[in-house]
Amino acid sequence: MQAYVEYFQTHGQEYLHMIWQHLYLSLLAVAIAAAIGIPCGILCLRVPKVKKILTTGFSALRIIPSLAVLVILIPIMGVGVKPALTALVILAIPPILIQTTLAFSQVPAFMLEVADAMGMDKKRKFRQVEVPLAMPGIISGIRMAMSEVIASATLAAYIGAGGLGILIFNGINLLKTEYLVIGGGTVAVITMLCSIGLGAIQKKLSRAS
């Protein structure tokens, strides 16, 4: 127990900075993935021919381990945040894309018929009917992506992008169990809190819809 107390006494600021780096990288990756995955998911529903190309392509990229993606990107982008961010975005897009397509496809047909009967045009129907009903499913995809990204962001430390991976790898290299417990435990807590938060938003949207 003394080792843990001493760590926070001597490395408290460094620890908080690593949490900030980890959260920044993870949140930015998921935000970019959502900006790509949600429109692509809608496109897959609207243009079935595109669906197979996009889902197959992104799913194939997802199969490649994040560490392997980093190794491939380092000669192109160098070390630091850019290759780590790119690898995490690639990891996060498939669940968001797939869940978005699924969410819009499950919008009840009778709701669309009611919207048509009310004289809504396509844009208004999409904005006021389809998006609110599909939103819980979209949040589900973001929730899945967030959990995977936060866990995988520990690899960013390998290429100088910072984050809690530094603490974990230092624990391995220096044989310090407290580093591993603090680093791994913090990643687990952050993942759980993000999942609970997004889950609460998902439930609230489900009730509202």
JSON list of C-alpha atoms in Angstrom, two decimals:
[
{"chain": "A", "resi": 1, "resn": "MET", "atom": "CA", "xyz": [0.00, 0.00, 0.00]},
{"chain": "A", "resi": 2, "resn": "GLN", "atom": "CA", "xyz": [2.88, 2.34, 0.78]},
{"chain": "A", "resi": 3, "resn": "ALA", "atom": "CA", "xyz": [4.15, 2.04, -2.80]},
{"chain": "A", "resi": 4, "resn": "TYR", "atom": "CA", "xyz": [0.81, 3.33, -4.14]},
{"chain": "A", "resi": 5, "resn": "VAL", "atom": "CA", "xyz": [0.75, 6.26, -1.74]},
{"chain": "A", "resi": 6, "resn": "GLU", "atom": "CA", "xyz": [4.31, 7.19, -2.66]},
{"chain": "A", "resi": 7, "resn": "TYR", "atom": "CA", "xyz": [3.50, 7.05, -6.37]},
{"chain": "A", "resi": 8, "resn": "PHE", "atom": "CA", "xyz": [0.65, 9.55, -6.07]},
{"chain": "A", "resi": 9, "resn": "GLN", "atom": "CA", "xyz": [2.73, 11.78, -3.80]},
{"chain": "A", "resi": 10, "resn": "THR", "atom": "CA", "xyz": [5.64, 11.94, -6.23]},
{"chain": "A", "resi": 11, "resn": "HIS", "atom": "CA", "xyz": [3.90, 11.50, -9.60]},
{"chain": "A", "resi": 12, "resn": "GLY", "atom": "CA", "xyz": [0.43, 12.97, -9.04]},
{"chain": "A", "resi": 13, "resn": "GLN", "atom": "CA", "xyz": [0.69, 15.67, -11.71]},
{"chain": "A", "resi": 14, "resn": "GLU", "atom": "CA", "xyz": [2.21, 13.26, -14.21]},
{"chain": "A", "resi": 15, "resn": "TYR", "atom": "CA", "xyz": [-0.60, 10.78, -13.54]},
{"chain": "A", "resi": 16, "resn": "LEU", "atom": "CA", "xyz": [-3.29, 13.41, -14.18]},
{"chain": "A", "resi": 17, "resn": "HIS", "atom": "CA", "xyz": [-1.52, 14.46, -17.38]},
{"chain": "A", "resi": 18, "resn": "MET", "atom": "CA", "xyz": [-1.49, 10.85, -18.62]},
{"chain": "A", "resi": 19, "resn": "ILE", "atom": "CA", "xyz": [-5.24, 10.59, -17.94]},
{"chain": "A", "resi": 20, "resn": "TRP", "atom": "CA", "xyz": [-5.79, 13.79, -19.91]},
{"chain": "A", "resi": 21, "resn": "GLN", "atom": "CA", "xyz": [-3.72, 12.50, -22.83]},
{"chain": "A", "resi": 22, "resn": "HIS", "atom": "CA", "xyz": [-5.58, 9.19, -22.82]},
{"chain": "A", "resi": 23, "resn": "LEU", "atom": "CA", "xyz": [-9.01, 10.84, -22.73]},
{"chain": "A", "resi": 24, "resn": "TYR", "atom": "CA", "xyz": [-8.11, 13.42, -25.36]},
{"chain": "A", "resi": 25, "resn": "LEU", "atom": "CA", "xyz": [-6.83, 10.79, -27.79]},
{"chain": "A", "resi": 26, "resn": "SER", "atom": "CA", "xyz": [-9.78, 8.45, -27.18]},
{"chain": "A", "resi": 27, "resn": "LEU", "atom": "CA", "xyz": [-12.52, 11.09, -27.39]},
{"chain": "A", "resi": 28, "resn": "LEU", "atom": "CA", "xyz": [-11.00, 12.68, -30.49]},
{"chain": "A", "resi": 29, "resn": "ALA", "atom": "CA", "xyz": [-10.73, 9.28, -32.21]},
{"chain": "A", "resi": 30, "resn": "VAL", "atom": "CA", "xyz": [-14.37, 8.41, -31.47]},
{"chain": "A", "resi": 31, "resn": "ALA", "atom": "CA", "xyz": [-15.55, 11.87, -32.56]},
{"chain": "A", "resi": 32, "resn": "ILE", "atom": "CA", "xyz": [-13.75, 11.54, -35.91]},
{"chain": "A", "resi": 33, "resn": "ALA", "atom": "CA", "xyz": [-15.01, 7.96, -36.30]},
{"chain": "A", "resi": 34, "resn": "ALA", "atom": "CA", "xyz": [-18.59, 9.12, -35.62]},
{"chain": "A", "resi": 35, "resn": "ALA", "atom": "CA", "xyz": [-18.23, 11.93, -38.18]},
{"chain": "A", "resi": 36, "resn": "ILE", "atom": "CA", "xyz": [-17.22, 9.30, -40.75]},
{"chain": "A", "resi": 37, "resn": "GLY", "atom": "CA", "xyz": [-19.20, 6.25, -39.60]},
{"chain": "A", "resi": 38, "resn": "ILE", "atom": "CA", "xyz": [-22.65, 7.82, -39.14]},
{"chain": "A", "resi": 39, "resn": "PRO", "atom": "CA", "xyz": [-22.89, 9.35, -42.66]},
{"chain": "A", "resi": 40, "resn": "CYS", "atom": "CA", "xyz": [-21.44, 6.13, -44.12]},
{"chain": "A", "resi": 41, "resn": "GLY", "atom": "CA", "xyz": [-24.03, 4.10, -42.19]},
{"chain": "A", "resi": 42, "resn": "ILE", "atom": "CA", "xyz": [-26.84, 6.23, -43.59]},
{"chain": "A", "resi": 43, "resn": "LEU", "atom": "CA", "xyz": [-25.33, 5.93, -47.07]},
{"chain": "A", "resi": 44, "resn": "CYS", "atom": "CA", "xyz": [-25.24, 2.12, -46.71]},
{"chain": "A", "resi": 45, "resn": "LEU", "atom": "CA", "xyz": [-28.98, 2.14, -46.03]},
{"chain": "A", "resi": 46, "resn": "ARG", "atom": "CA", "xyz": [-29.80, 4.48, -48.88]},
{"chain": "A", "resi": 47, "resn": "VAL", "atom": "CA", "xyz": [-27.49, 2.83, -51.44]},
{"chain": "A", "resi": 48, "resn": "PRO", "atom": "CA", "xyz": [-27.37, -0.97, -50.86]},
{"chain": "A", "resi": 49, "resn": "LYS", "atom": "CA", "xyz": [-24.55, -1.44, -53.39]},
{"chain": "A", "resi": 50, "resn": "VAL", "atom": "CA", "xyz": [-22.31, 0.75, -51.25]},
{"chain": "A", "resi": 51, "resn": "LYS", "atom": "CA", "xyz": [-23.13, -1.18, -48.07]},
{"chain": "A", "resi": 52, "resn": "LYS", "atom": "CA", "xyz": [-21.11, -4.27, -48.97]},
{"chain": "A", "resi": 53, "resn": "ILE", "atom": "CA", "xyz": [-18.09, -2.23, -50.04]},
{"chain": "A", "resi": 54, "resn": "LEU", "atom": "CA", "xyz": [-17.98, -0.07, -46.91]},
{"chain": "A", "resi": 55, "resn": "THR", "atom": "CA", "xyz": [-18.81, -2.75, -44.34]},
{"chain": "A", "resi": 56, "resn": "THR", "atom": "CA", "xyz": [-16.40, -5.25, -45.88]},
{"chain": "A", "resi": 57, "resn": "GLY", "atom": "CA", "xyz": [-13.63, -2.68, -46.22]},
{"chain": "A", "resi": 58, "resn": "PHE", "atom": "CA", "xyz": [-13.83, -1.29, -42.69]},
{"chain": "A", "resi": 59, "resn": "SER", "atom": "CA", "xyz": [-14.38, -4.72, -41.15]},
{"chain": "A", "resi": 60, "resn": "ALA", "atom": "CA", "xyz": [-11.26, -6.00, -42.92]},
{"chain": "A", "resi": 61, "resn": "LEU", "atom": "CA", "xyz": [-9.25, -3.10, -41.52]},
{"chain": "A", "resi": 62, "resn": "ARG", "atom": "CA", "xyz": [-10.64, -3.82, -38.07]},
{"chain": "A", "resi": 63, "resn": "ILE", "atom": "CA", "xyz": [-9.36, -7.40, -38.17]},
{"chain": "A", "resi": 64, "resn": "ILE", "atom": "CA", "xyz": [-5.79, -6.08, -38.35]},
{"chain": "A", "resi": 65, "resn": "PRO", "atom": "CA", "xyz": [-4.46, -5.63, -34.78]},
{"chain": "A", "resi": 66, "resn": "SER", "atom": "CA", "xyz": [-4.05, -2.00, -33.73]},
{"chain": "A", "resi": 67, "resn": "LEU", "atom": "CA", "xyz": [-0.35, -2.57, -33.04]},
{"chain": "A", "resi": 68, "resn": "ALA", "atom": "CA", "xyz": [0.14, -3.86, -36.59]},
{"chain": "A", "resi": 69, "resn": "VAL", "atom": "CA", "xyz": [-1.67, -0.78, -37.96]},
{"chain": "A", "resi": 70, "resn": "LEU", "atom": "CA", "xyz": [0.68, 1.42, -35.92]},
{"chain": "A", "resi": 71, "resn": "VAL", "atom": "CA", "xyz": [3.72, -0.38, -37.34]},
{"chain": "A", "resi": 72, "resn": "ILE", "atom": "CA", "xyz": [2.40, 0.18, -40.87]},
{"chain": "A", "resi": 73, "resn": "LEU", "atom": "CA", "xyz": [1.62, 3.86, -40.24]},
{"chain": "A", "resi": 74, "resn": "ILE", "atom": "CA", "xyz": [4.90, 4.82, -38.53]},
{"chain": "A", "resi": 75, "resn": "PRO", "atom": "CA", "xyz": [6.97, 4.94, -41.78]},
{"chain": "A", "resi": 76, "resn": "ILE", "atom": "CA", "xyz": [4.24, 7.09, -43.33]},
{"chain": "A", "resi": 77, "resn": "MET", "atom": "CA", "xyz": [3.28, 9.39, -40.46]},
{"chain": "A", "resi": 78, "resn": "GLY", "atom": "CA", "xyz": [6.21, 9.07, -38.10]},
{"chain": "A", "resi": 79, "resn": "VAL", "atom": "CA", "xyz": [5.68, 8.67, -34.36]},
{"chain": "A", "resi": 80, "resn": "GLY", "atom": "CA", "xyz": [3.35, 10.58, -32.06]},
{"chain": "A", "resi": 81, "resn": "VAL", "atom": "CA", "xyz": [-0.35, 11.33, -32.02]},
{"chain": "A", "resi": 82, "resn": "LYS", "atom": "CA", "xyz": [-1.15, 11.12, -35.75]},
{"chain": "A", "resi": 83, "resn": "PRO", "atom": "CA", "xyz": [-0.54, 7.38, -36.34]},
{"chain": "A", "resi": 84, "resn": "ALA", "atom": "CA", "xyz": [-2.11, 6.48, -32.98]},
{"chain": "A", "resi": 85, "resn": "LEU", "atom": "CA", "xyz": [-5.18, 8.57, -33.76]},
{"chain": "A", "resi": 86, "resn": "THR", "atom": "CA", "xyz": [-5.49, 7.06, -37.24]},
{"chain": "A", "resi": 87, "resn": "ALA", "atom": "CA", "xyz": [-5.28, 3.50, -35.88]},
{"chain": "A", "resi": 88, "resn": "LEU", "atom": "CA", "xyz": [-7.95, 4.23, -33.25]},
{"chain": "A", "resi": 89, "resn": "VAL", "atom": "CA", "xyz": [-10.27, 5.85, -35.80]},
{"chain": "A", "resi": 90, "resn": "ILE", "atom": "CA", "xyz": [-9.98, 2.76, -38.01]},
{"chain": "A", "resi": 91, "resn": "LEU", "atom": "CA", "xyz": [-10.86, 0.63, -34.98]},
{"chain": "A", "resi": 92, "resn": "ALA", "atom": "CA", "xyz": [-13.86, 2.78, -34.02]},
{"chain": "A", "resi": 93, "resn": "ILE", "atom": "CA", "xyz": [-15.58, 3.24, -37.39]},
{"chain": "A", "resi": 94, "resn": "PRO", "atom": "CA", "xyz": [-17.01, -0.31, -37.95]},
{"chain": "A", "resi": 95, "resn": "PRO", "atom": "CA", "xyz": [-19.24, -0.54, -34.82]},
{"chain": "A", "resi": 96, "resn": "ILE", "atom": "CA", "xyz": [-20.55, 2.99, -35.40]},
{"chain": "A", "resi": 97, "resn": "LEU", "atom": "CA", "xyz": [-21.20, 2.35, -39.10]},
{"chain": "A", "resi": 98, "resn": "ILE", "atom": "CA", "xyz": [-22.89, -1.02, -38.53]},
{"chain": "A", "resi": 99, "resn": "GLN", "atom": "CA", "xyz": [-25.05, 0.17, -35.63]},
{"chain": "A", "resi": 100, "resn": "THR", "atom": "CA", "xyz": [-26.09, 3.30, -37.54]},
{"chain": "A", "resi": 101, "resn": "THR", "atom": "CA", "xyz": [-27.21, 1.23, -40.53]},
{"chain": "A", "resi": 102, "resn": "LEU", "atom": "CA", "xyz": [-29.06, -1.16, -38.24]},
{"chain": "A", "resi": 103, "resn": "ALA", "atom": "CA", "xyz": [-30.70, 1.64, -36.26]},
{"chain": "A", "resi": 104, "resn": "PHE", "atom": "CA", "xyz": [-32.11, 3.38, -39.33]},
{"chain": "A", "resi": 105, "resn": "SER", "atom": "CA", "xyz": [-33.26, 0.10, -40.87]},
{"chain": "A", "resi": 106, "resn": "GLN", "atom": "CA", "xyz": [-35.25, -0.68, -37.71]},
{"chain": "A", "resi": 107, "resn": "VAL", "atom": "CA", "xyz": [-37.27, 2.55, -37.74]},
{"chain": "A", "resi": 108, "resn": "PRO", "atom": "CA", "xyz": [-40.91, 1.34, -37.72]},
{"chain": "A", "resi": 109, "resn": "ALA", "atom": "CA", "xyz": [-42.48, 1.54, -41.17]},
{"chain": "A", "resi": 110, "resn": "PHE", "atom": "CA", "xyz": [-45.75, 2.85, -39.77]},
{"chain": "A", "resi": 111, "resn": "MET", "atom": "CA", "xyz": [-43.96, 5.90, -38.33]},
{"chain": "A", "resi": 112, "resn": "LEU", "atom": "CA", "xyz": [-42.68, 6.72, -41.80]},
{"chain": "A", "resi": 113, "resn": "GLU", "atom": "CA", "xyz": [-46.18, 6.22, -43.21]},
{"chain": "A", "resi": 114, "resn": "VAL", "atom": "CA", "xyz": [-47.60, 8.58, -40.60]},
{"chain": "A", "resi": 115, "resn": "ALA", "atom": "CA", "xyz": [-44.96, 11.16, -41.53]},
{"chain": "A", "resi": 116, "resn": "ASP", "atom": "CA", "xyz": [-45.90, 10.80, -45.20]},
{"chain": "A", "resi": 117, "resn": "ALA", "atom": "CA", "xyz": [-49.59, 11.20, -44.33]},
{"chain": "A", "resi": 118, "resn": "MET", "atom": "CA", "xyz": [-48.73, 14.42, -42.48]},
{"chain": "A", "resi": 119, "resn": "GLY", "atom": "CA", "xyz": [-47.17, 15.75, -45.66]},
{"chain": "A", "resi": 120, "resn": "MET", "atom": "CA", "xyz": [-43.56, 15.75, -44.52]},
{"chain": "A", "resi": 121, "resn": "ASP", "atom": "CA", "xyz": [-40.94, 15.95, -47.25]},
{"chain": "A", "resi": 122, "resn": "LYS", "atom": "CA", "xyz": [-37.92, 13.62, -47.18]},
{"chain": "A", "resi": 123, "resn": "LYS", "atom": "CA", "xyz": [-35.63, 16.06, -45.38]},
{"chain": "A", "resi": 124, "resn": "ARG", "atom": "CA", "xyz": [-38.16, 16.87, -42.66]},
{"chain": "A", "resi": 125, "resn": "LYS", "atom": "CA", "xyz": [-39.08, 13.19, -42.22]},
{"chain": "A", "resi": 126, "resn": "PHE", "atom": "CA", "xyz": [-35.42, 12.28, -41.88]},
{"chain": "A", "resi": 127, "resn": "ARG", "atom": "CA", "xyz": [-34.71, 15.07, -39.40]},
{"chain": "A", "resi": 128, "resn": "GLN", "atom": "CA", "xyz": [-37.84, 14.81, -37.24]},
{"chain": "A", "resi": 129, "resn": "VAL", "atom": "CA", "xyz": [-38.72, 11.11, -37.43]},
{"chain": "A", "resi": 130, "resn": "GLU", "atom": "CA", "xyz": [-35.84, 8.86, -38.55]},
{"chain": "A", "resi": 131, "resn": "VAL", "atom": "CA", "xyz": [-32.96, 10.51, -36.68]},
{"chain": "A", "resi": 132, "resn": "PRO", "atom": "CA", "xyz": [-34.69, 10.65, -33.23]},
{"chain": "A", "resi": 133, "resn": "LEU", "atom": "CA", "xyz": [-35.83, 7.01, -33.53]},
{"chain": "A", "resi": 134, "resn": "ALA", "atom": "CA", "xyz": [-32.42, 5.82, -34.72]},
{"chain": "A", "resi": 135, "resn": "MET", "atom": "CA", "xyz": [-30.41, 7.81, -32.19]},
{"chain": "A", "resi": 136, "resn": "PRO", "atom": "CA", "xyz": [-30.42, 5.16, -29.39]},
{"chain": "A", "resi": 137, "resn": "GLY", "atom": "CA", "xyz": [-28.93, 2.64, -31.83]},
{"chain": "A", "resi": 138, "resn": "ILE", "atom": "CA", "xyz": [-26.32, 5.16, -32.98]},
{"chain": "A", "resi": 139, "resn": "ILE", "atom": "CA", "xyz": [-25.34, 5.84, -29.36]},
{"chain": "A", "resi": 140, "resn": "SER", "atom": "CA", "xyz": [-25.02, 2.08, -28.87]},
{"chain": "A", "resi": 141, "resn": "GLY", "atom": "CA", "xyz": [-22.45, 1.98, -31.67]},
{"chain": "A", "resi": 142, "resn": "ILE", "atom": "CA", "xyz": [-20.56, 4.92, -30.19]},
{"chain": "A", "resi": 143, "resn": "ARG", "atom": "CA", "xyz": [-20.61, 3.20, -26.80]},
{"chain": "A", "resi": 144, "resn": "MET", "atom": "CA", "xyz": [-19.10, 0.04, -28.28]},
{"chain": "A", "resi": 145, "resn": "ALA", "atom": "CA", "xyz": [-16.46, 2.04, -30.14]},
{"chain": "A", "resi": 146, "resn": "MET", "atom": "CA", "xyz": [-15.57, 4.07, -27.05]},
{"chain": "A", "resi": 147, "resn": "SER", "atom": "CA", "xyz": [-14.92, 0.96, -24.94]},
{"chain": "A", "resi": 148, "resn": "GLU", "atom": "CA", "xyz": [-12.64, -0.54, -27.60]},
{"chain": "A", "resi": 149, "resn": "VAL", "atom": "CA", "xyz": [-10.78, 2.72, -28.22]},
{"chain": "A", "resi": 150, "resn": "ILE", "atom": "CA", "xyz": [-10.08, 3.49, -24.55]},
{"chain": "A", "resi": 151, "resn": "ALA", "atom": "CA", "xyz": [-8.61, 0.01, -24.07]},
{"chain": "A", "resi": 152, "resn": "SER", "atom": "CA", "xyz": [-6.56, 0.13, -27.27]},
{"chain": "A", "resi": 153, "resn": "ALA", "atom": "CA", "xyz": [-5.29, 3.67, -26.65]},
{"chain": "A", "resi": 154, "resn": "THR", "atom": "CA", "xyz": [-2.75, 2.21, -24.21]},
{"chain": "A", "resi": 155, "resn": "LEU", "atom": "CA", "xyz": [-0.73, 1.16, -27.28]},
{"chain": "A", "resi": 156, "resn": "ALA", "atom": "CA", "xyz": [-0.25, 4.84, -28.13]},
{"chain": "A", "resi": 157, "resn": "ALA", "atom": "CA", "xyz": [2.54, 4.99, -25.56]},
{"chain": "A", "resi": 158, "resn": "TYR", "atom": "CA", "xyz": [4.62, 2.71, -27.80]},
{"chain": "A", "resi": 159, "resn": "ILE", "atom": "CA", "xyz": [4.97, 5.50, -30.36]},
{"chain": "A", "resi": 160, "resn": "GLY", "atom": "CA", "xyz": [5.21, 8.52, -28.11]},
{"chain": "A", "resi": 161, "resn": "ALA", "atom": "CA", "xyz": [1.55, 9.58, -28.11]},
{"chain": "A", "resi": 162, "resn": "GLY", "atom": "CA", "xyz": [1.33, 9.47, -24.32]},
{"chain": "A", "resi": 163, "resn": "GLY", "atom": "CA", "xyz": [-1.55, 8.24, -22.21]},
{"chain": "A", "resi": 164, "resn": "LEU", "atom": "CA", "xyz": [-1.88, 5.66, -19.47]},
{"chain": "A", "resi": 165, "resn": "GLY", "atom": "CA", "xyz": [-0.01, 3.12, -21.58]},
{"chain": "A", "resi": 166, "resn": "ILE", "atom": "CA", "xyz": [3.19, 4.83, -20.41]},
{"chain": "A", "resi": 167, "resn": "LEU", "atom": "CA", "xyz": [2.41, 3.81, -16.85]},
{"chain": "A", "resi": 168, "resn": "ILE", "atom": "CA", "xyz": [1.56, 0.25, -17.86]},
{"chain": "A", "resi": 169, "resn": "PHE", "atom": "CA", "xyz": [4.68, -0.23, -19.99]},
{"chain": "A", "resi": 170, "resn": "ASN", "atom": "CA", "xyz": [6.87, 1.33, -17.30]},
{"chain": "A", "resi": 171, "resn": "GLY", "atom": "CA", "xyz": [5.39, -1.13, -14.84]},
{"chain": "A", "resi": 172, "resn": "ILE", "atom": "CA", "xyz": [6.32, -4.01, -17.15]},
{"chain": "A", "resi": 173, "resn": "ASN", "atom": "CA", "xyz": [9.84, -2.73, -17.83]},
{"chain": "A", "resi": 174, "resn": "LEU", "atom": "CA", "xyz": [10.61, -1.77, -14.23]},
{"chain": "A", "resi": 175, "resn": "LEU", "atom": "CA", "xyz": [8.76, -4.74, -12.70]},
{"chain": "A", "resi": 176, "resn": "LYS", "atom": "CA", "xyz": [6.63, -2.40, -10.61]},
{"chain": "A", "resi": 177, "resn": "THR", "atom": "CA", "xyz": [3.26, -3.99, -9.87]},
{"chain": "A", "resi": 178, "resn": "GLU", "atom": "CA", "xyz": [1.82, -0.74, -8.54]},
{"chain": "A", "resi": 179, "resn": "TYR", "atom": "CA", "xyz": [2.32, 0.93, -11.94]},
{"chain": "A", "resi": 180, "resn": "LEU", "atom": "CA", "xyz": [0.46, -1.90, -13.67]},
{"chain": "A", "resi": 181, "resn": "VAL", "atom": "CA", "xyz": [-2.39, -1.83, -11.16]},
{"chain": "A", "resi": 182, "resn": "ILE", "atom": "CA", "xyz": [-2.77, 1.96, -11.23]},
{"chain": "A", "resi": 183, "resn": "GLY", "atom": "CA", "xyz": [-2.51, 2.20, -15.03]},
{"chain": "A", "resi": 184, "resn": "GLY", "atom": "CA", "xyz": [-4.70, -0.79, -15.84]},
{"chain": "A", "resi": 185, "resn": "GLY", "atom": "CA", "xyz": [-7.18, 0.04, -13.09]},
{"chain": "A", "resi": 186, "resn": "THR", "atom": "CA", "xyz": [-7.54, 3.62, -14.31]},
{"chain": "A", "resi": 187, "resn": "VAL", "atom": "CA", "xyz": [-8.17, 2.47, -17.89]},
{"chain": "A", "resi": 188, "resn": "ALA", "atom": "CA", "xyz": [-10.83, 0.06, -16.60]},
{"chain": "A", "resi": 189, "resn": "VAL", "atom": "CA", "xyz": [-12.51, 2.77, -14.52]},
{"chain": "A", "resi": 190, "resn": "ILE", "atom": "CA", "xyz": [-12.53, 5.27, -17.40]},
{"chain": "A", "resi": 191, "resn": "THR", "atom": "CA", "xyz": [-13.99, 2.62, -19.73]},
{"chain": "A", "resi": 192, "resn": "MET", "atom": "CA", "xyz": [-16.69, 1.76, -17.21]},
{"chain": "A", "resi": 193, "resn": "LEU", "atom": "CA", "xyz": [-17.63, 5.40, -16.54]},
{"chain": "A", "resi": 194, "resn": "CYS", "atom": "CA", "xyz": [-17.86, 6.21, -20.25]},
{"chain": "A", "resi": 195, "resn": "SER", "atom": "CA", "xyz": [-19.97, 3.09, -20.85]},
{"chain": "A", "resi": 196, "resn": "ILE", "atom": "CA", "xyz": [-22.32, 3.97, -17.98]},
{"chain": "A", "resi": 197, "resn": "GLY", "atom": "CA", "xyz": [-22.63, 7.58, -19.17]},
{"chain": "A", "resi": 198, "resn": "LEU", "atom": "CA", "xyz": [-23.38, 6.66, -22.76]},
{"chain": "A", "resi": 199, "resn": "GLY", "atom": "CA", "xyz": [-25.71, 3.90, -21.57]},
{"chain": "A", "resi": 200, "resn": "ALA", "atom": "CA", "xyz": [-27.69, 6.46, -19.56]},
{"chain": "A", "resi": 201, "resn": "ILE", "atom": "CA", "xyz": [-27.94, 8.72, -22.61]},
{"chain": "A", "resi": 202, "resn": "GLN", "atom": "CA", "xyz": [-29.07, 5.75, -24.71]},
{"chain": "A", "resi": 203, "resn": "LYS", "atom": "CA", "xyz": [-31.83, 4.85, -22.23]},
{"chain": "A", "resi": 204, "resn": "LYS", "atom": "CA", "xyz": [-33.00, 8.45, -22.02]},
{"chain": "A", "resi": 205, "resn": "LEU", "atom": "CA", "xyz": [-33.21, 8.71, -25.81]},
{"chain": "A", "resi": 206, "resn": "SER", "atom": "CA", "xyz": [-35.02, 5.36, -25.99]},
{"chain": "A", "resi": 207, "resn": "ARG", "atom": "CA", "xyz": [-37.66, 6.59, -23.56]},
{"chain": "A", "resi": 208, "resn": "ALA", "atom": "CA", "xyz": [-37.98, 9.88, -25.42]},
{"chain": "A", "resi": 209, "resn": "SER", "atom": "CA", "xyz": [-38.48, 8.11, -28.74]}
]
